[in-house]
Coordinates of C-alpha atoms and ligand atoms in Angstrom, one line a residue:
X1 CA 13.7 0.3 -15.3
X2 CA 16.5 -2.0 -14.2
X3 CA 16.7 -5.7 -15.1
X4 CA 15.0 -7.0 -11.9
X5 CA 12.1 -4.6 -12.2
X6 CA 11.6 -5.4 -15.9
X7 CA 11.6 -9.1 -15.0
X8 CA 9.0 -8.4 -12.2
X9 CA 6.9 -6.4 -14.7
X10 CA 7.0 -9.2 -17.2
X11 CA 5.9 -11.6 -14.4
X12 CA 3.0 -9.3 -13.6
X13 CA 1.8 -9.3 -17.2
X14 CA 2.1 -13.1 -17.2
X15 CA -0.1 -13.2 -14.1
X16 CA -3.0 -11.8 -16.2
X17 CA -3.3 -15.3 -17.7
X18 CA -2.7 -17.2 -14.5
X19 CA -5.1 -18.3 -11.8
X20 CA -2.3 -19.3 -9.4
X21 CA 1.0 -17.5 -8.8
X22 CA 4.1 -19.6 -8.9
X23 CA 5.5 -17.9 -5.8
X24 CA 2.7 -18.9 -3.6
X25 CA 3.3 -21.2 -0.7
X26 CA 2.3 -24.8 -1.1
X27 CA 0.0 -24.5 1.8
X28 CA -1.3 -22.0 4.4
X29 CA 0.6 -21.4 7.6
X30 CA -0.1 -20.2 11.1
X31 CA 1.4 -17.6 13.4
X32 CA 1.2 -17.1 17.2
X33 CA -0.7 -13.9 17.9
X34 CA 1.8 -13.3 20.8
X35 CA 4.2 -11.8 18.3
X36 CA 1.9 -8.7 18.3
X37 CA 1.5 -8.2 22.0
X38 CA 4.3 -9.8 24.0
X39 CA 6.5 -7.1 25.7
X40 CA 9.5 -9.5 25.8
X41 CA 9.3 -10.0 22.1
X42 CA 9.2 -6.3 21.5
X43 CA 12.2 -5.7 23.9
X44 CA 14.2 -8.2 21.8
X45 CA 13.0 -6.7 18.5
X46 CA 14.3 -3.3 19.7
X47 CA 17.7 -4.6 20.7
X48 CA 18.3 -7.2 18.0
X49 CA 16.7 -5.5 15.0
X50 CA 15.7 -1.8 15.4
X51 CA 18.9 -0.7 17.1
X52 CA 21.2 -2.6 14.8
X53 CA 20.0 -1.7 11.3
X54 CA 20.0 1.5 9.3
X55 CA 16.4 2.8 9.5
X56 CA 15.0 5.3 7.1
X57 CA 13.8 8.6 8.8
X58 CA 12.3 10.3 5.7
X59 CA 13.4 12.5 2.8
X60 CA 16.4 14.8 3.1
X61 CA 14.6 17.5 1.2
X62 CA 12.4 18.0 4.3
X63 CA 15.5 19.8 5.6
X64 CA 16.1 21.7 2.4
X65 CA 17.6 24.9 3.9
X66 CA 20.8 24.8 6.0
X67 CA 19.7 25.4 9.6
X68 CA 16.7 23.2 9.4
X69 CA 16.0 21.1 12.5
X70 CA 13.3 18.5 13.2
X71 CA 12.7 17.2 16.8
X72 CA 11.3 13.7 17.0
X73 CA 11.4 10.9 19.6
X74 CA 11.8 7.5 18.0
X75 CA 12.4 4.1 19.7
X76 CA 12.7 5.9 23.1
X77 CA 15.5 8.2 21.8
X78 CA 15.0 12.0 21.7
X79 CA 16.3 13.0 18.3
X80 CA 17.2 16.1 16.4
X81 CA 17.6 15.8 12.7
X82 CA 19.5 18.7 11.4
X83 CA 21.1 20.2 8.3
X84 CA 24.2 22.2 9.3
X85 CA 25.4 25.4 7.6
X86 CA 27.7 23.3 5.3
X87 CA 24.6 21.4 4.1
X88 CA 25.3 18.2 5.8
X89 CA 22.6 16.2 7.5
X90 CA 23.1 14.9 11.1
X91 CA 21.0 12.9 13.6
X92 CA 21.8 14.0 17.1
X93 CA 20.4 13.2 20.5
X94 CA 18.1 16.0 21.8
X95 CA 19.7 16.0 25.3
X96 CA 22.1 18.6 26.6
X97 CA 25.5 17.2 27.8
X98 CA 25.4 19.4 30.9
X99 CA 22.4 18.0 32.8
X100 CA 20.3 16.5 30.0
X101 CA 17.7 19.1 29.2
X102 CA 16.0 18.9 25.8
X103 CA 17.4 21.4 23.4
X104 CA 14.0 21.6 21.6
X105 CA 11.0 20.8 23.7
X106 CA 8.2 19.9 21.2
X107 CA 8.0 16.6 19.4
X108 CA 7.8 16.8 15.6
X109 CA 8.6 20.5 15.7
X110 CA 10.4 21.7 12.5
X111 CA 12.3 25.0 12.8
X112 CA 15.1 27.0 11.5
X113 CA 18.1 27.6 13.8
X114 CA 21.5 29.1 13.4
X115 CA 22.7 26.8 16.3
X116 CA 21.2 25.0 19.3
X117 CA 21.0 26.7 22.7
X118 CA 20.0 24.9 25.8
X119 CA 17.0 26.6 27.6
X120 CA 18.4 25.7 31.1
X121 CA 21.9 27.2 31.4
X122 CA 22.5 28.2 27.7
X123 CA 25.2 25.8 26.6
X124 CA 25.3 26.3 22.9
X125 CA 26.0 23.7 20.1
X126 CA 26.6 23.8 16.4
X127 CA 24.0 22.0 14.2
X128 CA 26.5 19.2 13.8
X129 CA 26.5 18.7 17.6
X130 CA 29.8 20.4 18.4
X131 CA 29.8 22.1 21.8
X132 CA 30.4 25.8 21.1
X133 CA 29.9 27.8 24.2
X134 CA 29.5 27.3 28.0
X135 CA 28.6 30.4 30.1
X136 CA 30.9 31.0 33.0
X137 CA 33.4 28.4 31.8
X138 CA 35.6 28.8 34.9
X139 CA 33.0 26.8 36.8
X140 CA 33.9 23.7 34.7
X141 CA 37.7 23.7 35.0
X142 CA 37.9 20.0 34.0
X143 CA 35.5 20.1 31.0
X144 CA 36.8 18.7 27.8
X145 CA 34.6 20.5 25.3
X146 CA 35.6 18.3 22.4
X147 CA 34.0 15.2 24.0
X148 CA 30.8 17.1 25.1
X149 CA 29.1 17.7 21.8
X150 CA 25.5 16.4 21.5
X151 CA 25.7 12.7 20.9
X152 CA 25.7 12.0 17.2
X153 CA 24.2 8.8 15.7
X154 CA 25.7 7.2 12.6
X155 CA 23.6 8.6 9.7
X156 CA 23.8 9.0 5.9
X157 CA 21.8 10.4 3.1
X158 CA 21.4 7.8 0.3
X159 CA 18.9 8.0 -2.6
X160 CA 17.7 11.3 -1.1
X161 CA 16.6 9.5 2.0
X162 CA 17.9 10.0 5.6
X163 CA 19.1 6.8 7.3
X164 CA 20.4 6.3 10.8
X165 CA 21.4 3.6 13.2
X166 CA 19.3 4.5 16.3
X167 CA 21.9 3.3 18.9
X168 CA 24.1 5.9 20.7
X169 CA 26.8 3.3 20.9
X170 CA 26.8 2.3 17.2
X171 CA 29.9 3.5 15.3
X172 CA 29.1 3.1 11.6
X173 CA 26.4 2.9 9.0
X174 CA 26.4 1.1 5.6
X175 CA 23.1 1.7 3.9
X176 CA 24.1 0.2 0.6
X177 CA 25.1 -3.1 2.3
X178 CA 21.8 -3.0 4.2
X179 CA 19.8 -2.5 1.0
X180 CA 21.7 -5.2 -0.9
X181 CA 20.0 -5.7 -4.3
X182 CA 17.3 -3.1 -3.5
X183 CA 20.0 -0.4 -3.7
X184 CA 20.0 -0.5 -7.5
X185 CA 16.1 -0.3 -7.5
X186 CA 16.2 2.8 -5.4
X187 CA 18.9 4.3 -7.7
X188 CA 16.7 3.5 -10.7
X189 CA 13.6 5.2 -9.1
X190 CA 15.7 8.4 -8.6
X191 CA 14.1 9.6 -5.4
X192 CA 17.2 11.8 -4.8
X193 CA 15.8 14.4 -7.2
X194 CA 12.3 14.4 -5.7
X195 CA 10.9 17.1 -3.4
X196 CA 9.4 16.9 0.1
X197 CA 5.7 17.7 0.1
X198 CA 4.0 16.8 3.4
X199 CA 4.6 14.6 6.5
X200 CA 2.4 13.4 9.3
X201 CA 3.6 11.6 12.4
X202 CA 1.0 10.0 14.6
X203 CA 0.9 7.6 17.5
X204 CA -1.4 4.6 16.7
X205 CA -2.4 1.7 18.9
X206 CA -1.1 -1.2 16.9
X207 CA 1.9 -3.4 16.8
X208 CA 4.4 -2.2 14.1
X209 CA 4.3 -5.6 12.4
X210 CA 0.6 -5.5 11.6
X211 CA 1.2 -2.5 9.3
X212 CA 4.2 -4.3 7.7
X213 CA 1.8 -7.2 7.1
X214 CA -0.8 -5.0 5.5
X215 CA 1.5 -3.9 2.8
X216 CA 2.9 -7.3 1.9
X217 CA -0.3 -8.7 0.6
X218 CA -2.9 -7.4 -1.8
X219 CA -5.6 -9.8 -0.8
X220 CA -7.4 -7.0 1.0
X221 CA -7.4 -4.3 -1.6
X222 CA -10.8 -5.0 -3.1
X223 CA -12.5 -5.2 0.3
X224 CA -10.8 -3.0 2.8
X225 CA -10.0 -0.3 0.3
X226 CA -13.3 -0.4 -1.5
X227 CA -14.2 3.2 -0.4
X228 CA -10.9 4.6 -1.8
X229 CA -8.3 3.0 -4.1
X230 CA -9.9 -0.4 -5.0
X231 CA -11.2 0.9 -8.3
X232 CA -7.7 1.8 -9.4
X233 CA -6.4 -1.7 -9.2
X234 CA -7.0 -5.0 -11.0
X235 CA -7.6 -8.2 -9.2
X236 CA -4.7 -9.8 -11.0
X237 CA -2.2 -11.6 -8.7
X238 CA 0.6 -9.3 -7.7
X239 CA 4.2 -10.1 -8.7
X240 CA 6.2 -10.0 -5.5
X241 CA 9.5 -11.4 -4.5
X242 CA 11.9 -11.3 -1.5
X243 CA 15.2 -9.4 -2.0
X244 CA 17.3 -10.5 1.0
X245 CA 15.1 -9.6 4.0
X246 CA 13.4 -6.9 1.9
X247 CA 10.8 -7.3 -0.9
X248 CA 9.6 -5.7 -4.0
X249 CA 5.9 -6.1 -4.9
X250 CA 4.2 -5.0 -8.1
X251 CA 0.5 -4.7 -8.2
X252 CA -1.5 -4.2 -11.5
X253 CA -3.4 -0.9 -11.9
X254 CA -6.6 -0.6 -14.0
X255 CA -4.4 0.3 -17.0
X256 CA -2.2 -2.8 -16.8
X257 CA -3.8 -4.4 -19.9
X258 CA -2.5 -1.5 -22.0
X259 CA 1.1 -2.6 -21.3
X260 CA 0.5 -6.0 -22.9
X261 CA 0.8 -4.5 -26.3
X262 CA 3.8 -2.3 -25.5
X263 CA 7.5 -3.0 -25.7
X264 CA 9.3 -3.3 -22.3
X265 CA 10.8 0.2 -22.8
X266 CA 7.2 1.6 -22.6
X267 CA 6.1 -0.3 -19.5
X268 CA 5.5 2.2 -16.8
X269 CA 6.0 1.3 -13.1
X270 CA 3.7 4.1 -11.9
X271 CA 0.9 4.1 -14.6
X272 CA 0.4 0.5 -15.4
X273 CA 1.2 -0.8 -11.9
X274 CA 2.1 0.3 -8.4
X275 CA 5.5 -0.8 -7.0
X276 CA 6.1 -1.2 -3.3
X277 CA 9.5 -1.6 -1.7
X278 CA 9.4 -3.3 1.7
X279 CA 12.6 -2.3 3.4
X280 CA 13.3 -4.4 6.4
X281 CA 12.5 -4.0 9.2
X282 CA 10.1 -1.1 9.3
X283 CA 9.9 1.0 6.1
X284 CA 7.7 1.0 3.0
X285 CA 8.1 3.0 -0.2
X286 CA 5.0 3.2 -2.4
X287 CA 5.3 4.6 -5.9
X288 CA 2.0 6.3 -6.7
X289 CA 1.3 7.6 -10.2
X290 CA 2.8 11.1 -9.5
X291 CA 4.1 11.0 -6.0
X292 CA 5.8 8.6 -3.6
X293 CA 5.0 7.6 0.0
X294 CA 7.5 6.6 2.6
X295 CA 6.0 5.1 5.7
X296 CA 8.0 4.1 8.8
X297 CA 6.8 2.2 11.9
X298 CA 8.6 2.8 15.2
X299 CA 7.3 0.7 18.1
X300 CA 6.7 2.5 21.4
X301 CA 5.0 -0.3 23.2
X302 CA 3.8 -3.8 22.1
X303 CA 0.5 -2.4 21.0
X304 CA 1.6 1.1 20.0
X305 CA 3.8 2.8 17.5
X306 CA 4.8 6.1 16.0
X307 CA 3.7 6.1 12.4
X308 CA 5.5 8.6 10.1
X309 CA 4.3 9.1 6.6
X310 CA 6.1 11.4 4.2
X311 CA 4.9 12.2 0.7
X312 CA 7.4 13.4 -1.9
X313 CA 6.8 14.6 -5.4
X314 CA 8.8 14.7 -8.7
X315 CA 8.3 18.5 -8.9
X316 CA 8.6 21.2 -6.3
X317 CA 5.0 22.1 -5.5
X318 CA 5.0 25.9 -5.9
X319 CA 1.8 26.9 -7.8
X320 CA -1.6 26.9 -6.1
X321 CA -2.7 24.3 -8.6
X322 CA 0.2 22.0 -7.8
X323 CA -0.3 22.4 -4.0
X324 CA -4.0 21.8 -4.3
X325 CA -3.4 18.7 -6.4
X326 CA -0.9 17.0 -4.0
X327 CA -2.9 18.2 -1.0
X328 CA -5.9 16.2 -2.4
X329 CA -3.6 13.2 -3.0
X330 CA -2.1 13.5 0.6
X331 CA -5.6 13.7 2.1
X332 CA -6.8 10.6 0.2
X333 CA -3.6 8.6 0.8
X334 CA -2.8 9.6 4.3
X335 CA -6.2 10.3 5.8
X336 CA -8.2 7.8 3.7
X337 CA -6.2 4.8 2.7
X338 CA -3.5 4.6 5.4
X339 CA -5.2 6.1 8.5
X340 CA -8.9 5.2 8.0
X341 CA -8.3 1.8 6.4
X342 CA -4.9 0.2 6.9
X343 CA -4.1 1.7 10.4
X344 CA -7.8 1.3 11.4
X345 CA -7.8 -2.4 10.6
X346 CA -4.4 -2.9 12.2
X347 CA -5.8 -1.3 15.4
X348 CA -8.9 -3.5 15.2
X349 CA -6.6 -6.6 15.0
X350 CA -4.5 -5.4 17.9
X351 CA -7.7 -5.2 20.0
X352 CA -8.3 -8.9 19.5
X353 CA -4.9 -10.5 19.6
X354 CA -4.5 -10.8 23.3
X355 CA -8.1 -11.8 24.0
X356 CA -7.6 -15.5 23.3
X357 CA -10.1 -15.3 20.5
X358 CA -7.5 -16.9 18.2
X359 CA -4.7 -19.1 19.5
X360 CA -3.2 -18.8 16.0
X361 CA -3.7 -16.5 13.0
X362 CA -3.7 -17.8 9.4
X363 CA -1.6 -16.8 6.4
X364 CA -3.1 -18.1 3.1
X365 CA -0.9 -19.4 0.3
X366 CA -0.8 -16.0 -1.4
X367 CA 0.2 -14.3 1.9
X368 CA 3.7 -15.9 1.5
X369 CA 5.6 -12.6 1.9
X370 CA 4.1 -12.2 5.4
X371 CA 5.3 -15.6 6.4
X372 CA 8.8 -14.8 5.2
X373 CA 8.8 -11.4 7.0
X374 CA 7.9 -13.1 10.3
X375 CA 10.4 -15.8 9.7
X376 CA 13.1 -13.1 9.2
X377 CA 12.1 -11.3 12.4
X378 CA 12.0 -14.6 14.4
X379 CA 15.4 -15.7 13.0
X380 CA 17.0 -12.4 14.1
X381 CA 15.4 -12.8 17.6
X382 CA 16.9 -16.2 17.7
X383 CA 20.4 -14.9 17.1
X384 CA 20.8 -14.9 13.3
X385 CA 23.4 -12.4 12.2
Ligands
FES1 S1 21.2 21.3 31.1 FE1 21.7 22.3 29.3 S2 22.9 24.0 29.9 FE2 22.4 23.0 31.7
FE2_2 FE1 -3.9 -1.7 2.4

């Protein structure tokens, strides 16, 4: 555990004696429900936030073998995420440079390819996007092959995760600068040595920010999550703090009290507590006892998003027993907690926000990280750098 996480853990233990958390806001605050349904706000969020920042697309181990390709549309961009034969990961646009056909038709399809061949006229490309072959080349006497590779977006693998700037005109990516002080946390958690287990991508009828809200407070755990995970957690105030525009939040598990009698070296971020990293704008990392969830929210419309959840594990699940164990975990976390509870309630909220039922929504004192998150979004929409 690095120093900031140790400090956070100590704060969580101190919370066991506290009724009030020192981080809480002095008073409650209100937010205009328009932020969840206004198409103009979403258009600005896309241009000023989503297309400018590195976004996490999942774990690089999902593309373990050279030749792996995933087709996925995000933020209106048809993407191919590939691992080329040299082992390098690329994020390409899934649109042929001849007349724009998709190289791979299906969304969310994962396949093995030695290269990419367009189904229309069979232009072929390497997995890094380079244009390799054009049938009947004499019909394109002026074609500069070097500048007609598939468009490549700036991307990088850092901490085992794939990051990209989803803007075809962007030139560079700096994930470490984007993460700021969270970079060292992610290094400490060592996700780079973890293994891809399962992923599910689904379209859900909720604004992306409602799901970001749901993971920045723990006020709802004992109620909304009563059928699933509530018994695993204490009702002790969480220890949460902003880290630039991001946040780290530590929630006490049922075994938290054991850590009180242990030296800091024996405090366990996964057994005694559950850590969440909120990575601005649209990613969440949740460190379960023996697996890790990455969730990413990609808006498609004001009240709709692509929700991509990936589970990775500290060991490569090979035996039947391991696979059955993490399959049960995935079913509970993805199908139960996230889909049937957090996404369900976010969709329920989405169905009321434009009705006029509330002309403002309320954040309590302990929902302070939500207020900060919305302030960060608003500042960027108002031109903050
Ligand atoms: S559109 Fe792809 S080869 Fe013609
Ligand atoms: Fe939740």
